[in-house]
């Protein structure tokens, strides 16, 4: 008996969509980590401000989305403006804080602190997304947060103020995920990305206005590489949240903790995790699997 070419063929449609959505969110975590690794690699070659990395990411994203919509003859229709504005502003701040955390701390610290946002998503969901109130998911997020702090434990005694950039990125990313979930009810993915990238570029313009010059080949290479990774991650994240809940998607995204733990020492010369850090990473991984196997509370 011949096996089906499509391994998802026999899965129910809703289950298949959830699985593909979860894989997209996991892929976005890899892309976002790669973007921060590129920033770290660039530091030994060229000096590029955090605001320029953020601005380049949004400009490239706007060009890609606008071109795609133009080729498909798709007109943007902005519905539920408050959620679009909320998504744009909070996401822009989150990205800037995230890249700034990479610049002033380590790639591992930046990614770990950024991944505190599942806790903020769980708490905000109780007030903003009443249909997604789920005690089980809340417990899983709490477990994942314990894992994050276990990874951070060796550095708690030497916590620096610079780490606040990472925590702020987690806070605003939590708001951004909530607004994404709300805006997705009224707008398609392309429209959300178009306004987010376009308006995000305008928000960043005052910070980069005096540095807007033609970059050299090396700077251009790192700016484009980081932007491509960030835009790809944004596309995958937006697609994934079409099929998963805000809390479920946020915890799936925390797989970036494991990516940072495994690839950090190899790619960006991060200090390897100790026993406590690996326990925390395994807790977070287990939490991701548990939540991914649970049907979302809609």
mmCIF file of N, CA and C in Angstrom, residues 12-62:
data_model
loop_
_atom_site.group_PDB
_atom_site.id
_atom_site.type_symbol
_atom_site.label_atom_id
_atom_site.label_comp_id
_atom_site.label_asym_id
_atom_site.label_seq_id
_atom_site.Cartn_x
_atom_site.Cartn_y
_atom_site.Cartn_z
ATOM 1 N N UNK A 12 -7.242 16.010 10.363
ATOM 2 C CA UNK A 12 -8.373 16.918 10.192
ATOM 3 C C UNK A 12 -7.881 18.309 9.814
ATOM 4 N N UNK A 13 -8.695 19.038 9.062
ATOM 5 C CA UNK A 13 -8.269 20.330 8.539
ATOM 6 C C UNK A 13 -7.853 21.291 9.648
ATOM 7 N N UNK A 14 -8.641 21.373 10.708
ATOM 8 C CA UNK A 14 -8.318 22.292 11.792
ATOM 9 C C UNK A 14 -7.027 21.886 12.502
ATOM 10 N N UNK A 15 -6.833 20.574 12.691
ATOM 11 C CA UNK A 15 -5.615 20.088 13.334
ATOM 12 C C UNK A 15 -4.404 20.378 12.447
ATOM 13 N N UNK A 16 -4.575 20.211 11.138
ATOM 14 C CA UNK A 16 -3.493 20.465 10.202
ATOM 15 C C UNK A 16 -3.102 21.938 10.203
ATOM 16 N N UNK A 17 -4.104 22.799 10.255
ATOM 17 C CA UNK A 17 -3.832 24.236 10.291
ATOM 18 C C UNK A 17 -3.116 24.632 11.570
ATOM 19 N N UNK A 18 -3.517 24.046 12.686
ATOM 20 C CA UNK A 18 -2.844 24.327 13.953
ATOM 21 C C UNK A 18 -1.387 23.888 13.900
ATOM 22 N N UNK A 19 -1.140 22.725 13.302
ATOM 23 C CA UNK A 19 0.220 22.211 13.225
ATOM 24 C C UNK A 19 1.096 23.112 12.351
ATOM 25 N N UNK A 20 0.579 23.495 11.184
ATOM 26 C CA UNK A 20 1.341 24.377 10.296
ATOM 27 C C UNK A 20 1.557 25.746 10.935
ATOM 28 N N UNK A 21 0.542 26.239 11.635
ATOM 29 C CA UNK A 21 0.689 27.516 12.327
ATOM 30 C C UNK A 21 1.750 27.449 13.408
ATOM 31 N N UNK A 22 1.765 26.336 14.146
ATOM 32 C CA UNK A 22 2.781 26.175 15.176
ATOM 33 C C UNK A 22 4.188 26.097 14.595
ATOM 34 N N UNK A 23 4.338 25.388 13.476
ATOM 35 C CA UNK A 23 5.640 25.297 12.819
ATOM 36 C C UNK A 23 6.100 26.658 12.317
ATOM 37 N N UNK A 24 5.154 27.467 11.835
ATOM 38 C CA UNK A 24 5.511 28.811 11.367
ATOM 39 C C UNK A 24 6.013 29.670 12.517
ATOM 40 N N UNK A 25 5.368 29.566 13.671
ATOM 41 C CA UNK A 25 5.803 30.341 14.832
ATOM 42 C C UNK A 25 7.197 29.891 15.283
ATOM 43 N N UNK A 26 7.445 28.580 15.250
ATOM 44 C CA UNK A 26 8.773 28.074 15.600
ATOM 45 C C UNK A 26 9.828 28.572 14.606
ATOM 46 N N UNK A 27 9.466 28.609 13.316
ATOM 47 C CA UNK A 27 10.377 29.130 12.308
ATOM 48 C C UNK A 27 10.681 30.601 12.523
ATOM 49 N N UNK A 28 9.696 31.337 12.981
ATOM 50 C CA UNK A 28 9.918 32.760 13.256
ATOM 51 C C UNK A 28 10.917 32.943 14.394
ATOM 52 N N UNK A 29 10.882 32.047 15.374
ATOM 53 C CA UNK A 29 11.831 32.126 16.483
ATOM 54 C C UNK A 29 13.261 31.966 15.981
ATOM 55 N N UNK A 30 13.472 31.041 15.055
ATOM 56 C CA UNK A 30 14.804 30.834 14.487
ATOM 57 C C UNK A 30 15.258 32.072 13.715
ATOM 58 N N UNK A 31 14.362 32.659 12.935
ATOM 59 C CA UNK A 31 14.716 33.849 12.157
ATOM 60 C C UNK A 31 15.048 35.035 13.064
ATOM 61 N N UNK A 32 14.268 35.229 14.120
ATOM 62 C CA UNK A 32 14.522 36.348 15.027
ATOM 63 C C UNK A 32 15.863 36.170 15.743
ATOM 64 N N UNK A 33 16.191 34.925 16.105
ATOM 65 C CA UNK A 33 17.495 34.697 16.729
ATOM 66 C C UNK A 33 18.623 34.965 15.734
ATOM 67 N N UNK A 34 18.432 34.537 14.498
ATOM 68 C CA UNK A 34 19.449 34.766 13.476
ATOM 69 C C UNK A 34 19.688 36.259 13.271
ATOM 70 N N UNK A 35 18.637 37.060 13.323
ATOM 71 C CA UNK A 35 18.795 38.509 13.170
ATOM 72 C C UNK A 35 19.686 39.080 14.266
ATOM 73 N N UNK A 36 19.517 38.607 15.498
ATOM 74 C CA UNK A 36 20.350 39.105 16.594
ATOM 75 C C UNK A 36 21.783 38.602 16.468
ATOM 76 N N UNK A 37 21.951 37.378 15.958
ATOM 77 C CA UNK A 37 23.299 36.858 15.743
ATOM 78 C C UNK A 37 24.037 37.695 14.704
ATOM 79 N N UNK A 38 23.339 38.127 13.674
ATOM 80 C CA UNK A 38 23.950 38.962 12.638
ATOM 81 C C UNK A 38 24.395 40.298 13.220
ATOM 82 N N UNK A 39 23.584 40.867 14.104
ATOM 83 C CA UNK A 39 23.981 42.115 14.755
ATOM 84 C C UNK A 39 25.268 41.914 15.548
ATOM 85 N N UNK A 40 25.364 40.797 16.251
ATOM 86 C CA UNK A 40 26.560 40.499 17.036
ATOM 87 C C UNK A 40 27.780 40.322 16.124
ATOM 88 N N UNK A 41 27.608 39.609 15.018
ATOM 89 C CA UNK A 41 28.719 39.404 14.085
ATOM 90 C C UNK A 41 29.213 40.724 13.499
ATOM 91 N N UNK A 42 28.304 41.652 13.278
ATOM 92 C CA UNK A 42 28.678 42.908 12.623
ATOM 93 C C UNK A 42 29.546 43.796 13.505
ATOM 94 N N UNK A 43 29.491 43.599 14.815
ATOM 95 C CA UNK A 43 30.172 44.510 15.742
ATOM 96 C C UNK A 43 31.682 44.514 15.556
ATOM 97 N N UNK A 44 32.245 43.424 15.053
ATOM 98 C CA UNK A 44 33.690 43.366 14.830
ATOM 99 C C UNK A 44 34.088 43.864 13.443
ATOM 100 N N UNK A 45 33.107 44.283 12.654
ATOM 101 C CA UNK A 45 33.390 44.725 11.289
ATOM 102 C C UNK A 45 32.984 46.165 11.010
ATOM 103 N N UNK A 46 31.873 46.591 11.573
ATOM 104 C CA UNK A 46 31.351 47.917 11.261
ATOM 105 C C UNK A 46 30.476 48.399 12.414
ATOM 106 N N UNK A 47 30.393 49.709 12.594
ATOM 107 C CA UNK A 47 29.561 50.304 13.651
ATOM 108 C C UNK A 47 28.219 50.741 13.057
ATOM 109 N N UNK A 48 27.148 50.098 13.487
ATOM 110 C CA UNK A 48 25.802 50.416 13.001
ATOM 111 C C UNK A 48 24.904 50.627 14.210
ATOM 112 N N UNK A 49 24.188 51.747 14.240
ATOM 113 C CA UNK A 49 23.305 52.060 15.359
ATOM 114 C C UNK A 49 22.091 51.131 15.380
ATOM 115 N N UNK A 50 21.576 50.907 16.580
ATOM 116 C CA UNK A 50 20.385 50.070 16.741
ATOM 117 C C UNK A 50 19.206 50.620 15.956
ATOM 118 N N UNK A 51 19.039 51.934 15.982
ATOM 119 C CA UNK A 51 17.926 52.561 15.271
ATOM 120 C C UNK A 51 17.999 52.290 13.771
ATOM 121 N N UNK A 52 19.228 52.207 13.216
ATOM 122 C CA UNK A 52 19.376 51.946 11.793
ATOM 123 C C UNK A 52 18.983 50.518 11.449
ATOM 124 N N UNK A 53 19.343 49.562 12.313
ATOM 125 C CA UNK A 53 18.909 48.185 12.101
ATOM 126 C C UNK A 53 17.381 48.089 12.117
ATOM 127 N N UNK A 54 16.776 48.763 13.073
ATOM 128 C CA UNK A 54 15.316 48.736 13.182
ATOM 129 C C UNK A 54 14.662 49.382 11.972
ATOM 130 N N UNK A 55 15.173 50.553 11.584
ATOM 131 C CA UNK A 55 14.640 51.276 10.429
ATOM 132 C C UNK A 55 14.775 50.444 9.155
ATOM 133 N N UNK A 56 15.935 49.831 8.937
ATOM 134 C CA UNK A 56 16.160 49.024 7.738
ATOM 135 C C UNK A 56 15.202 47.840 7.685
ATOM 136 N N UNK A 57 14.949 47.245 8.832
ATOM 137 C CA UNK A 57 14.030 46.103 8.880
ATOM 138 C C UNK A 57 12.625 46.511 8.449
ATOM 139 N N UNK A 58 12.154 47.639 8.934
ATOM 140 C CA UNK A 58 10.800 48.066 8.593
ATOM 141 C C UNK A 58 10.702 48.548 7.143
ATOM 142 N N UNK A 59 11.722 49.219 6.645
ATOM 143 C CA UNK A 59 11.706 49.679 5.254
ATOM 144 C C UNK A 59 11.681 48.485 4.303
ATOM 145 N N UNK A 60 12.564 47.495 4.539
ATOM 146 C CA UNK A 60 12.578 46.305 3.691
ATOM 147 C C UNK A 60 11.243 45.573 3.763
ATOM 148 N N UNK A 61 10.690 45.457 4.956
ATOM 149 C CA UNK A 61 9.403 44.793 5.104
ATOM 150 C C UNK A 61 8.313 45.489 4.328
ATOM 151 N N UNK A 62 8.309 46.824 4.384
ATOM 152 C CA UNK A 62 7.289 47.579 3.653
ATOM 153 C C UNK A 62 7.427 47.366 2.147
#
